[in-house]
C-alpha positions as a Python dict, from the first residue, in 0.01 Angstrom:
ca = {
    (1, 'M'): (0, 0, 0),
    (2, 'V'): (-213, -267, -134),
    (3, 'T'): (-535, -20, -96),
    (4, 'E'): (-348, 258, -297),
    (5, 'I'): (-266, -2, -551),
    (6, 'A'): (-624, -143, -566),
    (7, 'L'): (-761, 210, -592),
    (8, 'G'): (-526, 318, -869),
    (9, 'L'): (-610, -1, -1095),
    (10, 'Q'): (-1000, 33, -1035),
    (11, 'A'): (-952, 404, -1143),
    (12, 'C'): (-765, 304, -1462),
    (13, 'V'): (-1032, 21, -1534),
    (14, 'Q'): (-1317, 271, -1489),
    (15, 'L'): (-1149, 566, -1706),
    (16, 'G'): (-1083, 270, -1966),
    (17, 'R'): (-1441, 194, -1995),
    (18, 'L'): (-1548, 544, -2014),
    (19, 'R'): (-1286, 613, -2294),
    (20, 'D'): (-1433, 306, -2484),
    (21, 'E'): (-1780, 456, -2460),
    (22, 'G'): (-1638, 804, -2567),
    (23, 'R'): (-1736, 964, -2226),
    (24, 'A'): (-1405, 1025, -2075),
    (25, 'A'): (-1294, 1393, -2040),
    (26, 'P'): (-927, 1449, -2136),
    (27, 'E'): (-877, 1618, -1813),
    (28, 'A'): (-984, 1283, -1635),
    (29, 'V'): (-678, 1130, -1805),
    (30, 'S'): (-440, 1382, -1678),
    (31, 'M'): (-589, 1366, -1323),
    (32, 'L'): (-579, 988, -1318),
    (33, 'K'): (-198, 994, -1451),
    (34, 'R'): (-90, 1252, -1195),
    (35, 'N'): (-238, 1066, -911),
    (36, 'S'): (-111, 709, -1034),
    (37, 'C'): (236, 843, -1086),
    (38, 'A'): (250, 1012, -731),
    (39, 'K'): (104, 716, -568),
    (40, 'A'): (344, 465, -736),
    (41, 'L'): (645, 662, -597),
    (42, 'A'): (479, 684, -258),
    (43, 'V'): (422, 318, -260),
    (44, 'A'): (782, 240, -374),
    (45, 'R'): (927, 449, -91),
    (46, 'A'): (706, 300, 173),
    (47, 'A'): (821, -49, 38),
    (48, 'R'): (1181, 59, 55),
    (49, 'D'): (1128, 178, 423),
    (50, 'L'): (939, -144, 514),
    (51, 'L'): (1230, -355, 408),
    (52, 'G'): (1490, -150, 592),
    (53, 'A'): (1842, -211, 472),
    (54, 'N'): (1713, -460, 246),
    (55, 'G'): (1507, -198, 60),
    (56, 'V'): (1831, -77, -104),
    (57, 'C'): (1965, -422, -207),
    (58, 'D'): (1917, -541, -564),
    (59, 'E'): (1820, -873, -440),
    (60, 'F'): (1454, -733, -348),
    (61, 'Q'): (1419, -513, -658),
    (62, 'V'): (1233, -233, -472),
    (63, 'V'): (1508, 18, -511),
    (64, 'R'): (1513, -46, -869),
    (65, 'H'): (1149, 44, -921),
    (66, 'M'): (1182, 346, -681),
    (67, 'L'): (1473, 486, -877),
    (68, 'N'): (1306, 453, -1196),
    (69, 'L'): (988, 623, -1082),
    (70, 'E'): (1224, 902, -937),
    (71, 'A'): (1397, 939, -1271),
    (72, 'V'): (1085, 956, -1464),
    (73, 'S'): (947, 1223, -1222),
    (74, 'T'): (1265, 1417, -1266),
    (75, 'Y'): (1292, 1430, -1630),
    (76, 'E'): (921, 1417, -1735),
    (77, 'G'): (802, 1635, -1480),
    (78, 'T'): (479, 1432, -1491),
    (79, 'H'): (309, 1569, -1167),
    (80, 'D'): (369, 1930, -1256),
    (81, 'I'): (269, 1899, -1644),
    (82, 'H'): (-56, 1741, -1537),
    (83, 'A'): (-137, 2007, -1275),
    (84, 'L'): (-98, 2275, -1536),
    (85, 'I'): (-342, 2068, -1775),
    (86, 'L'): (-581, 2032, -1477),
    (87, 'G'): (-544, 2406, -1386),
    (88, 'R'): (-629, 2483, -1722),
    (89, 'A'): (-946, 2283, -1728),
    (90, 'I'): (-1051, 2428, -1390),
    (91, 'T'): (-967, 2790, -1450),
    (92, 'G'): (-992, 2830, -1831),
    (93, 'I'): (-658, 2999, -1816),
    (94, 'A'): (-347, 2817, -1992),
    (95, 'A'): (-34, 2820, -1780),
    (96, 'F'): (180, 2737, -2081),
    (97, 'A'): (219, 2826, -2465),
    (98, 'P'): (28, 2627, -2741),
    (99, 'D'): (253, 2378, -2922),
    (100, 'T'): (397, 2507, -3239),
    (101, 'A'): (622, 2216, -3320),
    (102, 'G'): (455, 2098, -3634),
    (103, 'T'): (368, 2454, -3774),
    (104, 'P'): (537, 2561, -4072),
    (105, 'R'): (756, 2860, -4022),
    (106, 'G'): (589, 3168, -4097),
    (107, 'Q'): (286, 3047, -3977),
    (108, 'R'): (358, 3057, -3614),
    (109, 'G'): (343, 3441, -3553),
    (110, 'D'): (713, 3471, -3566),
    (111, 'T'): (912, 3616, -3860),
    (112, 'A'): (1236, 3436, -3810),
    (113, 'G'): (1348, 3324, -4144),
    (114, 'T'): (1082, 3495, -4350),
    (115, 'A'): (1081, 3799, -4556),
    (116, 'G'): (989, 3993, -4265),
    (117, 'D'): (1325, 3939, -4088),
    (118, 'T'): (1625, 4112, -4239),
    (119, 'K'): (1863, 4015, -3949),
    (120, 'G'): (2173, 3824, -4084),
    (121, 'T'): (2085, 3862, -4450),
    (122, 'A'): (2174, 4100, -4714),
    (123, 'G'): (1929, 4376, -4608),
    (124, 'D'): (2165, 4462, -4314),
    (125, 'K'): (2493, 4461, -4486),
    (126, 'A'): (2696, 4780, -4483),
    (127, 'P'): (2717, 4974, -4800),
    (128, 'A'): (3033, 4904, -5021),
    (129, 'P'): (3314, 5186, -4970),
    (130, 'Q'): (3336, 5441, -5254),
    (131, 'G'): (3680, 5459, -5387),
}
């Protein structure tokens, strides 16, 4: 456990230095985050196992850290997201759509709510009955 923690810390220090110098690739950040999150969870699980029944007691705090890491892994999907980023860097093929969250409507490539979309507007009303 101590070895994995030390290796992770050294990798973070080295990547921080590279970023300060403007020489760090964005993919290196994803690689380190993916690896660090996986190792943190593995270390927390090993610590829980090492303590036996005490590993799940509040007194030793191990289970709190492990559950926090499990929760983050579950709702963020950190490992999977960084795997997609790394896959794109290695293959050049994106496995996910580009972000359009901040793009104004009509510039996204969709026509919802623009002049090209008549669904649900006056353009698709039935003609008034002739009487």
